[in-house]
Short mmCIF file of C-alpha atoms and ligand atoms in Angstrom, two decimals:
data_model
loop_
_atom_site.label_atom_id
_atom_site.label_comp_id
_atom_site.label_asym_id
_atom_site.label_seq_id
_atom_site.Cartn_x
_atom_site.Cartn_y
_atom_site.Cartn_z
CA MET A 284 -0.08 -0.13 -0.22
CA ARG A 285 1.08 3.71 -0.40
CA ALA A 286 2.25 5.17 3.19
CA TRP A 287 2.60 9.11 3.80
CA PRO A 288 4.78 11.58 2.92
CA ALA A 289 8.13 11.54 4.61
CA PRO A 290 9.25 15.19 6.86
CA ASP A 291 12.16 16.56 6.02
CA LEU A 292 14.92 14.94 7.62
CA PRO A 293 17.81 17.61 8.30
CA VAL A 294 21.29 16.43 8.21
CA LEU A 295 23.39 16.77 11.68
CA SER A 296 26.97 17.98 11.27
CA ALA A 297 27.67 15.14 14.53
CA THR A 298 27.66 11.70 14.48
CA ALA A 299 25.37 10.04 17.32
CA PRO A 300 26.74 6.97 18.96
CA GLN A 301 25.51 3.64 17.98
CA VAL A 302 21.96 2.85 19.54
CA ARG A 303 21.19 0.18 22.29
CA VAL A 304 17.86 -0.65 22.68
CA HIS A 305 15.78 -3.12 25.39
CA ASP A 306 15.84 -6.45 24.21
CA THR A 307 12.71 -8.32 25.42
CA SER A 308 14.34 -11.99 24.57
CA THR A 309 17.25 -11.66 26.62
CA GLY A 310 16.20 -8.69 28.99
CA ARG A 311 19.13 -6.50 28.43
CA LEU A 312 19.83 -3.19 26.89
CA VAL A 313 21.62 -4.47 23.30
CA GLU A 314 23.66 -2.51 20.35
CA VAL A 315 22.08 -2.87 17.48
CA SER A 316 24.28 -2.16 14.70
CA PRO A 317 23.72 -3.60 11.79
CA ASP A 318 25.87 -4.81 9.00
CA GLY A 319 24.44 -3.08 5.62
CA PRO A 320 21.36 -1.11 6.17
CA ALA A 321 19.25 -1.47 9.58
CA ARG A 322 16.12 -3.50 9.09
CA LEU A 323 13.34 -2.88 11.01
CA TYR A 324 9.91 -4.25 11.26
CA VAL A 325 7.02 -2.88 13.45
CA CYS A 326 3.54 -4.20 14.00
CA GLY A 327 0.89 -1.73 12.83
CA ILE A 328 -2.79 -1.24 13.09
CA THR A 329 -5.50 -3.40 12.31
CA PRO A 330 -7.64 -0.74 10.48
CA TYR A 331 -10.76 -0.73 12.66
CA ASP A 332 -10.21 2.68 14.30
CA ALA A 333 -6.98 4.85 13.70
CA THR A 334 -5.39 6.50 15.43
CA HIS A 335 -5.10 6.51 19.23
CA MET A 336 -2.58 8.20 21.11
CA GLY A 337 -1.27 4.43 22.22
CA HIS A 338 -0.39 3.25 18.37
CA ALA A 339 0.90 6.83 17.98
CA ALA A 340 3.56 6.55 20.97
CA THR A 341 4.60 3.33 19.68
CA PHE A 342 5.06 4.59 16.10
CA VAL A 343 6.81 7.67 17.63
CA GLY A 344 9.10 5.27 19.80
CA PHE A 345 10.30 3.57 16.46
CA ASP A 346 10.58 6.73 14.67
CA LEU A 347 13.23 7.98 17.49
CA LEU A 348 14.95 4.35 16.66
CA ILE A 349 14.91 5.25 13.10
CA ARG A 350 16.24 8.33 13.75
CA ALA A 351 18.88 7.53 16.05
CA TRP A 352 20.27 4.93 13.17
CA ARG A 353 19.82 7.45 10.43
CA ASN A 354 22.06 10.03 12.75
CA ALA A 355 24.45 7.61 13.52
CA GLY A 356 25.19 6.93 9.91
CA HIS A 357 22.89 4.07 8.94
CA GLU A 358 20.73 3.54 6.38
CA VAL A 359 17.27 1.93 7.22
CA VAL A 360 14.73 -0.34 5.58
CA TYR A 361 11.50 0.30 7.20
CA VAL A 362 8.22 -2.25 7.10
CA GLN A 363 5.08 -1.26 9.08
CA ASN A 364 2.19 -3.75 8.06
CA VAL A 365 -1.43 -3.15 8.10
CA THR A 366 -3.40 -6.22 9.43
CA ASP A 367 -6.43 -5.90 6.73
CA VAL A 368 -7.53 -9.51 7.21
CA ASP A 369 -8.26 -10.63 10.74
CA ASP A 370 -11.71 -10.77 12.86
CA PRO A 371 -11.62 -7.76 14.64
CA LEU A 372 -12.32 -6.05 11.30
CA PHE A 373 -14.57 -8.34 10.11
CA GLU A 374 -16.60 -8.12 13.20
CA ARG A 375 -16.52 -4.35 13.45
CA ALA A 376 -17.38 -3.61 9.57
CA ALA A 377 -20.36 -6.15 9.94
CA LYS A 378 -21.56 -4.25 13.13
CA ILE A 379 -21.60 -0.96 11.53
CA GLY A 380 -22.69 -2.24 8.16
CA ILE A 381 -19.81 -1.06 5.78
CA ASP A 382 -17.62 -3.63 3.67
CA TRP A 383 -14.63 -4.74 5.76
CA ARG A 384 -12.27 -3.38 2.66
CA ASP A 385 -13.81 0.15 2.69
CA LEU A 386 -13.57 0.51 6.49
CA ALA A 387 -9.71 -0.42 6.44
CA GLU A 388 -9.13 1.77 3.40
CA ARG A 389 -11.07 4.68 5.68
CA GLU A 390 -9.32 3.75 8.79
CA THR A 391 -5.78 3.44 6.68
CA GLU A 392 -6.07 6.69 5.27
CA LEU A 393 -7.06 8.34 8.43
CA LEU A 394 -3.63 6.72 9.78
CA ARG A 395 -1.62 8.08 7.16
CA ARG A 396 -3.04 11.81 7.99
CA ASP A 397 -2.10 11.36 11.55
CA MET A 398 1.19 9.97 10.93
CA ALA A 399 2.10 12.82 8.80
CA ALA A 400 0.53 15.67 10.86
CA LEU A 401 3.09 14.14 13.71
CA ARG A 402 6.06 14.23 11.36
CA ILE A 403 6.70 10.22 11.73
CA ILE A 404 9.06 8.85 9.16
CA PRO A 405 7.13 6.53 6.89
CA PRO A 406 7.87 3.14 6.06
CA ASP A 407 9.96 1.95 3.00
CA HIS A 408 7.03 -1.09 2.56
CA PHE A 409 3.64 -0.88 4.45
CA PRO A 410 2.21 -3.99 3.23
CA GLY A 411 -1.46 -4.95 3.82
CA ALA A 412 -2.26 -8.83 4.56
CA ALA A 413 -4.80 -8.49 1.56
CA GLU A 414 -2.25 -8.02 -0.97
CA SER A 415 0.68 -10.09 0.09
CA LEU A 416 -1.94 -13.09 0.16
CA ASP A 417 0.18 -14.95 -1.81
CA LEU A 418 3.18 -14.99 0.17
CA ILE A 419 1.35 -15.97 3.11
CA VAL A 420 -0.12 -18.82 1.39
CA ASP A 421 3.30 -19.71 0.50
CA LEU A 422 4.69 -19.67 3.88
CA ILE A 423 1.80 -21.67 5.09
CA GLU A 424 2.92 -24.30 2.53
CA ARG A 425 6.38 -24.07 3.47
CA LEU A 426 5.72 -24.58 7.09
CA GLN A 427 3.18 -27.62 6.13
CA ALA A 428 6.18 -29.40 4.15
CA ALA A 429 8.46 -28.72 7.33
CA GLY A 430 5.67 -30.83 9.05
CA ALA A 431 4.87 -28.24 11.37
CA LEU A 432 0.73 -27.39 10.56
CA TYR A 433 -2.22 -30.00 11.41
CA GLN A 434 -5.22 -30.01 10.51
CA VAL A 435 -8.23 -29.27 12.62
CA ASP A 436 -11.76 -29.88 10.68
CA ASP A 437 -10.99 -27.20 7.84
CA ASP A 438 -8.51 -25.32 9.84
CA LEU A 439 -4.77 -25.54 10.00
CA TYR A 440 -2.76 -25.09 13.07
CA PHE A 441 1.05 -24.36 13.96
CA SER A 442 2.45 -26.69 16.37
CA VAL A 443 4.76 -24.81 18.87
CA ALA A 444 6.17 -28.38 19.88
CA THR A 445 7.97 -28.42 16.21
CA ASP A 446 10.04 -25.42 17.53
CA PRO A 447 12.69 -26.10 20.41
CA THR A 448 12.96 -22.34 21.13
CA PHE A 449 9.30 -21.75 21.35
CA GLY A 450 9.37 -19.17 24.39
CA ASP A 451 12.60 -17.47 23.96
CA GLU A 452 11.39 -14.48 22.63
CA SER A 453 9.05 -13.52 25.60
CA ARG A 454 10.58 -15.92 27.93
CA TRP A 455 7.17 -16.44 29.63
CA SER A 456 6.45 -19.67 31.65
CA ARG A 457 3.94 -21.74 29.90
CA ASP A 458 1.67 -20.79 32.62
CA ARG A 459 1.41 -17.39 31.92
CA MET A 460 1.04 -17.96 28.27
CA LEU A 461 -1.99 -19.89 29.03
CA GLU A 462 -3.66 -17.15 31.27
CA VAL A 463 -3.13 -14.58 28.84
CA TYR A 464 -3.85 -16.69 25.24
CA ALA A 465 -7.45 -16.74 25.42
CA ASP A 466 -7.79 -12.79 25.56
CA ARG A 467 -4.87 -12.23 22.96
CA GLY A 468 -6.60 -13.94 20.08
CA GLY A 469 -5.83 -17.40 21.13
CA ASP A 470 -8.33 -20.50 21.19
CA PRO A 471 -6.83 -22.70 23.68
CA ASP A 472 -9.50 -24.66 24.65
CA ARG A 473 -10.68 -25.63 20.81
CA PRO A 474 -11.06 -29.36 20.51
CA GLY A 475 -8.70 -31.40 18.43
CA LYS A 476 -5.32 -29.44 19.21
CA LYS A 477 -2.43 -30.96 19.83
CA ASP A 478 -1.55 -28.21 22.35
CA PRO A 479 -3.65 -25.34 24.00
CA LEU A 480 -0.83 -23.16 22.46
CA ASP A 481 -0.75 -23.92 19.31
CA CYS A 482 -2.03 -20.89 16.79
CA LEU A 483 -4.38 -20.92 14.04
CA VAL A 484 -2.64 -20.04 10.76
CA TRP A 485 -5.02 -21.12 8.21
CA ARG A 486 -9.27 -21.05 8.79
CA GLY A 487 -11.54 -22.68 6.08
CA GLU A 488 -14.27 -20.52 4.83
CA ARG A 489 -17.18 -20.45 7.36
CA PRO A 490 -20.90 -19.68 6.04
CA GLY A 491 -21.04 -15.54 6.11
CA GLU A 492 -17.51 -15.13 7.10
CA PRO A 493 -15.13 -13.43 4.67
CA ALA A 494 -12.78 -15.94 2.44
CA VAL A 495 -10.61 -15.93 -0.47
CA ASP A 496 -9.68 -18.13 -2.84
CA THR A 497 -6.30 -19.61 -2.98
CA ARG A 498 -4.30 -22.35 -3.68
CA ILE A 499 -4.84 -24.17 -0.37
CA GLY A 500 -8.65 -23.76 -0.81
CA ARG A 501 -11.25 -20.78 0.37
CA GLY A 502 -10.65 -19.21 3.85
CA ARG A 503 -8.41 -16.52 5.43
CA PRO A 504 -4.64 -16.62 7.22
CA GLY A 505 -4.10 -16.33 10.89
CA TRP A 506 -3.28 -13.47 12.30
CA HIS A 507 0.57 -14.42 13.56
CA VAL A 508 1.34 -16.07 10.02
CA GLU A 509 0.59 -12.90 8.03
CA CYS A 510 3.43 -11.04 9.95
CA THR A 511 5.87 -13.82 9.73
CA ALA A 512 5.30 -13.80 5.81
CA MET A 513 5.26 -10.00 5.31
CA ALA A 514 8.64 -9.59 7.24
CA LEU A 515 10.69 -12.46 6.09
CA ASP A 516 9.67 -11.10 2.60
CA LEU A 517 10.58 -7.96 2.77
CA LEU A 518 13.38 -8.00 5.39
CA GLY A 519 14.54 -11.59 5.10
CA GLU A 520 16.17 -13.58 7.71
CA ARG A 521 17.53 -12.16 10.97
CA PHE A 522 16.72 -8.73 10.85
CA ASP A 523 17.42 -6.05 13.34
CA VAL A 524 14.62 -5.09 15.10
CA GLN A 525 11.10 -6.51 15.40
CA GLY A 526 9.00 -3.89 16.99
CA GLY A 527 5.54 -3.32 18.63
CA GLY A 528 3.75 -2.49 21.88
CA SER A 529 4.04 -4.83 24.80
CA ASP A 530 0.80 -6.44 24.50
CA LEU A 531 2.11 -8.03 21.22
CA VAL A 532 5.36 -10.02 23.31
CA PHE A 533 3.04 -12.92 23.77
CA PRO A 534 1.56 -14.41 21.64
CA HIS A 535 1.92 -12.35 18.41
CA HIS A 536 5.66 -11.95 18.57
CA GLU A 537 6.54 -15.77 19.73
CA MET A 538 4.38 -16.89 17.25
CA CYS A 539 6.20 -15.31 14.39
CA ALA A 540 9.67 -15.61 16.02
CA SER A 541 8.63 -19.33 16.30
CA GLU A 542 6.87 -20.28 12.57
CA ALA A 543 10.44 -18.58 11.14
CA GLN A 544 12.41 -20.48 13.16
CA VAL A 545 11.08 -23.47 11.93
CA LEU A 546 11.63 -22.53 8.68
CA THR A 547 14.86 -21.03 8.39
CA GLY A 548 16.28 -22.61 11.04
CA ALA A 549 17.64 -18.94 12.60
CA ARG A 550 16.28 -16.56 14.75
CA PHE A 551 13.28 -14.07 13.31
CA ALA A 552 14.93 -10.84 14.52
CA ARG A 553 18.16 -10.38 16.51
CA ALA A 554 16.28 -7.84 18.65
CA TYR A 555 12.60 -7.52 19.74
CA VAL A 556 11.89 -4.21 20.90
CA HIS A 557 8.61 -3.29 23.01
CA ALA A 558 6.66 -0.15 24.09
CA GLY A 559 4.82 0.32 26.94
CA MET A 560 0.82 0.61 26.86
CA VAL A 561 -0.60 3.82 26.94
CA GLY A 562 -4.22 4.19 29.29
CA TYR A 563 -6.52 6.25 29.77
CA ASP A 564 -9.13 6.49 32.44
CA GLY A 565 -7.24 3.64 34.59
CA GLU A 566 -7.04 0.73 31.54
CA LYS A 567 -4.90 -0.08 28.82
CA MET A 568 -6.45 2.66 25.51
CA SER A 569 -7.89 -0.06 23.24
CA LYS A 570 -10.34 -0.43 20.64
CA SER A 571 -12.49 -3.24 22.13
CA LYS A 572 -12.62 -0.88 25.33
CA GLY A 573 -13.45 2.05 23.68
CA ASN A 574 -11.75 4.27 26.19
CA LEU A 575 -9.76 5.96 23.35
CA VAL A 576 -8.44 9.49 22.37
CA PHE A 577 -7.85 9.79 19.10
CA VAL A 578 -5.29 11.85 16.91
CA SER A 579 -7.59 12.99 14.51
CA ALA A 580 -9.99 14.35 17.13
CA LEU A 581 -7.19 16.63 18.42
CA LEU A 582 -5.88 17.64 15.16
CA ARG A 583 -9.62 18.27 14.34
CA SER A 584 -9.71 20.84 17.26
CA ASP A 585 -6.68 22.95 15.98
CA ILE A 586 -4.04 21.30 18.70
CA ASP A 587 -0.63 21.94 17.52
CA PRO A 588 0.40 18.45 16.46
CA MET A 589 3.95 19.32 17.91
CA ALA A 590 2.43 19.44 21.58
CA ILE A 591 1.04 16.10 21.14
CA ARG A 592 3.99 14.48 19.70
CA LEU A 593 6.13 16.09 23.00
CA THR A 594 3.64 14.63 25.28
CA LEU A 595 4.38 11.63 23.59
CA LEU A 596 7.92 12.09 23.86
CA ARG A 597 7.98 13.05 27.43
CA HIS A 598 7.42 9.46 28.48
CA HIS A 599 10.36 6.62 27.79
CA TYR A 600 8.95 4.49 24.99
CA ARG A 601 9.01 1.47 27.28
CA SER A 602 7.27 2.81 30.14
CA ASP A 603 3.20 2.58 30.60
CA TRP A 604 1.43 5.72 31.35
CA GLU A 605 -2.05 7.60 31.26
CA TRP A 606 -2.99 9.98 28.91
CA THR A 607 -4.52 13.34 30.36
CA ASP A 608 -5.27 16.42 28.61
CA ASP A 609 -3.25 17.91 31.48
CA LEU A 610 -0.31 16.72 30.14
CA LEU A 611 -1.23 18.16 26.74
CA TRP A 612 -1.60 21.51 28.17
CA GLU A 613 1.73 21.55 30.01
CA SER A 614 3.35 20.13 26.36
CA VAL A 615 1.75 23.65 24.82
CA ASP A 616 3.14 25.63 27.56
CA GLN A 617 6.47 24.14 27.14
CA LEU A 618 7.04 24.40 23.55
CA ALA A 619 5.92 28.12 23.84
CA ARG A 620 8.90 28.74 26.46
CA TRP A 621 11.18 26.74 23.57
CA ARG A 622 10.19 28.73 21.15
CA ARG A 623 10.68 31.61 22.74
CA ALA A 624 14.08 30.77 23.77
CA LEU A 625 14.97 29.68 20.00
CA ALA A 626 13.66 33.15 18.81
CA VAL A 627 16.61 34.49 20.46
CA GLY A 628 18.92 33.48 18.13
CA ALA A 629 21.87 33.59 19.48
CA GLY A 630 22.02 31.45 23.08
CA ALA A 631 23.74 29.39 25.46
CA PRO A 632 26.66 26.78 23.80
CA ALA A 633 24.66 24.40 21.49
CA GLY A 634 27.20 21.87 21.71
CA PRO A 635 27.04 20.65 25.09
CA VAL A 636 23.02 20.01 24.23
CA VAL A 637 23.83 18.09 21.03
CA ASP A 638 25.92 15.83 22.66
CA THR A 639 23.59 15.32 25.29
CA VAL A 640 20.19 14.71 23.18
CA LEU A 641 22.15 12.36 20.81
CA ALA A 642 23.86 10.44 23.51
CA ALA A 643 20.27 10.21 25.38
CA LEU A 644 18.89 8.93 22.49
CA ALA A 645 21.16 6.19 21.47
CA ASN A 646 20.64 4.88 24.84
CA ASP A 647 17.57 3.14 24.86
CA LEU A 648 15.54 5.99 22.89
CA ASP A 649 15.72 7.94 25.87
CA ALA A 650 13.59 11.28 25.14
CA PRO A 651 12.76 12.59 28.41
CA ALA A 652 16.41 12.81 29.30
CA ALA A 653 17.01 14.56 25.64
CA ILE A 654 13.95 16.85 26.85
CA ALA A 655 15.33 17.47 30.28
CA ALA A 656 18.64 18.71 28.05
CA VAL A 657 16.82 21.06 25.94
CA ASP A 658 15.00 22.37 29.15
CA ALA A 659 18.62 23.17 30.37
CA TRP A 660 19.53 24.80 27.55
CA VAL A 661 16.31 27.38 27.28
CA ASP A 662 16.69 28.47 30.71
CA ALA A 663 19.89 29.14 30.37
CA THR A 664 19.26 31.12 27.22
CA LEU A 665 16.16 32.88 28.54
CA GLY A 666 18.26 33.72 31.47
CA THR A 667 16.18 32.16 34.25
CA THR A 668 19.18 30.47 35.33
CA ASP A 669 22.85 31.74 35.75
CA LEU A 670 23.40 33.08 31.95
CA ALA A 671 26.23 30.90 30.38
CA ASP A 672 29.84 32.92 29.95
CA THR A 673 30.08 32.21 26.73
CA THR A 674 26.90 33.48 23.70
CA ASP A 675 26.74 31.03 20.67
CA PRO A 676 25.39 33.12 17.75
CA GLU A 677 24.26 30.12 16.01
CA ALA A 678 22.82 28.19 18.96
CA GLY A 679 18.95 28.87 17.91
CA ALA A 680 19.62 27.30 14.26
CA THR A 681 21.53 24.36 16.10
CA VAL A 682 19.11 23.24 18.57
CA LEU A 683 16.26 24.35 16.07
CA THR A 684 18.13 21.61 13.43
CA LEU A 685 18.51 19.20 16.37
CA LEU A 686 15.24 18.99 17.59
CA ASP A 687 13.77 18.11 14.05
CA ALA A 688 16.56 15.56 13.09
CA ALA A 689 16.79 14.17 16.59
CA LEU A 690 13.29 14.13 17.76
CA GLY A 691 11.23 15.02 15.18
CA LEU A 692 9.76 18.26 16.76
CA ALA A 693 10.12 21.08 14.14
CA LEU A 694 9.36 23.98 15.67
N1 LIG B 760 -2.69 -5.42 13.64
C1 LIG B 760 -1.64 -5.70 14.83
C2 LIG B 760 -0.09 -5.95 15.12
S1 LIG B 760 -0.12 -7.18 13.71
C3 LIG B 760 -2.12 -4.75 16.41
O1 LIG B 760 -1.72 -4.90 17.25
N2 LIG B 760 -2.97 -3.50 15.74
S2 LIG B 760 -3.24 -2.88 16.82
O2 LIG B 760 -4.02 -1.46 15.90
O3 LIG B 760 -3.97 -2.93 17.93
O4 LIG B 760 -2.17 -2.23 16.99
C4 LIG B 760 -0.99 -1.23 16.27
C5 LIG B 760 -0.29 -1.08 17.34
O5 LIG B 760 -0.15 -0.21 18.03
C6 LIG B 760 0.87 -2.43 17.54
O6 LIG B 760 2.04 -2.10 17.63
C7 LIG B 760 0.05 -2.25 19.05
O7 LIG B 760 1.25 -2.99 19.86
C8 LIG B 760 0.53 -0.72 19.71
N3 LIG B 760 -0.59 -0.50 21.03
C9 LIG B 760 -1.92 -0.90 20.47
N4 LIG B 760 -2.49 -0.28 21.65
C10 LIG B 760 -1.66 0.29 22.68
C11 LIG B 760 -1.69 1.09 23.72
N5 LIG B 760 -2.44 1.43 24.52
N6 LIG B 760 -0.25 1.86 23.97
C12 LIG B 760 0.50 1.55 23.10
N7 LIG B 760 0.61 0.76 22.18
C13 LIG B 760 -0.56 0.50 21.95
ZN1 LIG B 761 2.16 -7.99 13.38
#
């Protein structure tokens, strides 16, 4: 599919340090230093509602990773998918009485506008499952040939027992997996399964449900195998980072990793990076709960998109936090102050703030530390703390470029 227009990305005169991020599968900070272009796959929306602050926070988090890589001198190949073939989309479309393809296109278009307004770098590839069916079916056939699938009625399941590394991505205990599986799209209790944790890869046609004609019959693929197929096709084996929100640690990313491991004998991704959950009114912001704050609604009320972006950046990408309107108003005030300092032109020396911001972002995308460094520069420039002894005539211009290149804030 078509993505959205790319924001300008100014080139910095300083080179950023190599990037380290937290890897879920080892529980450690790991340096992601790609050989060749950095390859990133981020799990994108299921387009039945777009774009709430949780989505936006996750996508801003990975946008920081792309910027950190680019500022460290790496090229990046970025894939973000759209899950336009899956149950929640069909259910919503049926409920509101429109075709599921029209609903998916409408919400994807909304996402494009929101992402462009928030200056999020678009993916190089933006595949939908519907347009990727051939390669998904191809992957299902390869899994079948590898002996990793079995049939239950007209459906096909992936046997997690065929992968000795199953569990390595999340490092969750079996009990913990079983506890959440049903709530996260799994069907542990279906009769005929070999293991309750086995996941559906193909659902044969049911009366009244959307189905497509393929080599393996009429039906539709399961969710996990869609991402496995799109990632392997567009990025190849052992790509650098598989990303998404922490709600995807299990089962989604575990199943993707496992299916790929059985097929290729290699780890799916070198690192698994997960963003925290954004909540609202005491619960995880989610379409199923309906407690949503939409980016598009704020944009329609003429909220400065940079204030929305700053509100997201003020939270470390890995932390869970709650959206409140007060946070947004604080960001509006903070930006007004930053703009006042930048308008001075000359200011406190920019060298230290450039170094601190780039180092903070290279250190597990620590945007709050980067923002604190900018605040300190703004304070010094506006003279509310001791004026720096030397004034840098280029400081305003340097900090403007830094904010745009490193944090995606164009002021
Ligand atoms: N289409 C699948 C991934 S293949 C999916 O999870 N779609 S989604 O629309 O539910 O979420 C899109 C992205 O936003 C995913 O990376 C998901 O992990 C993330 N996300 C969803 N809800 C939140 C939330 N409340 N806070 C932070 N990130 C979230
Ligand atoms: Zn996915």
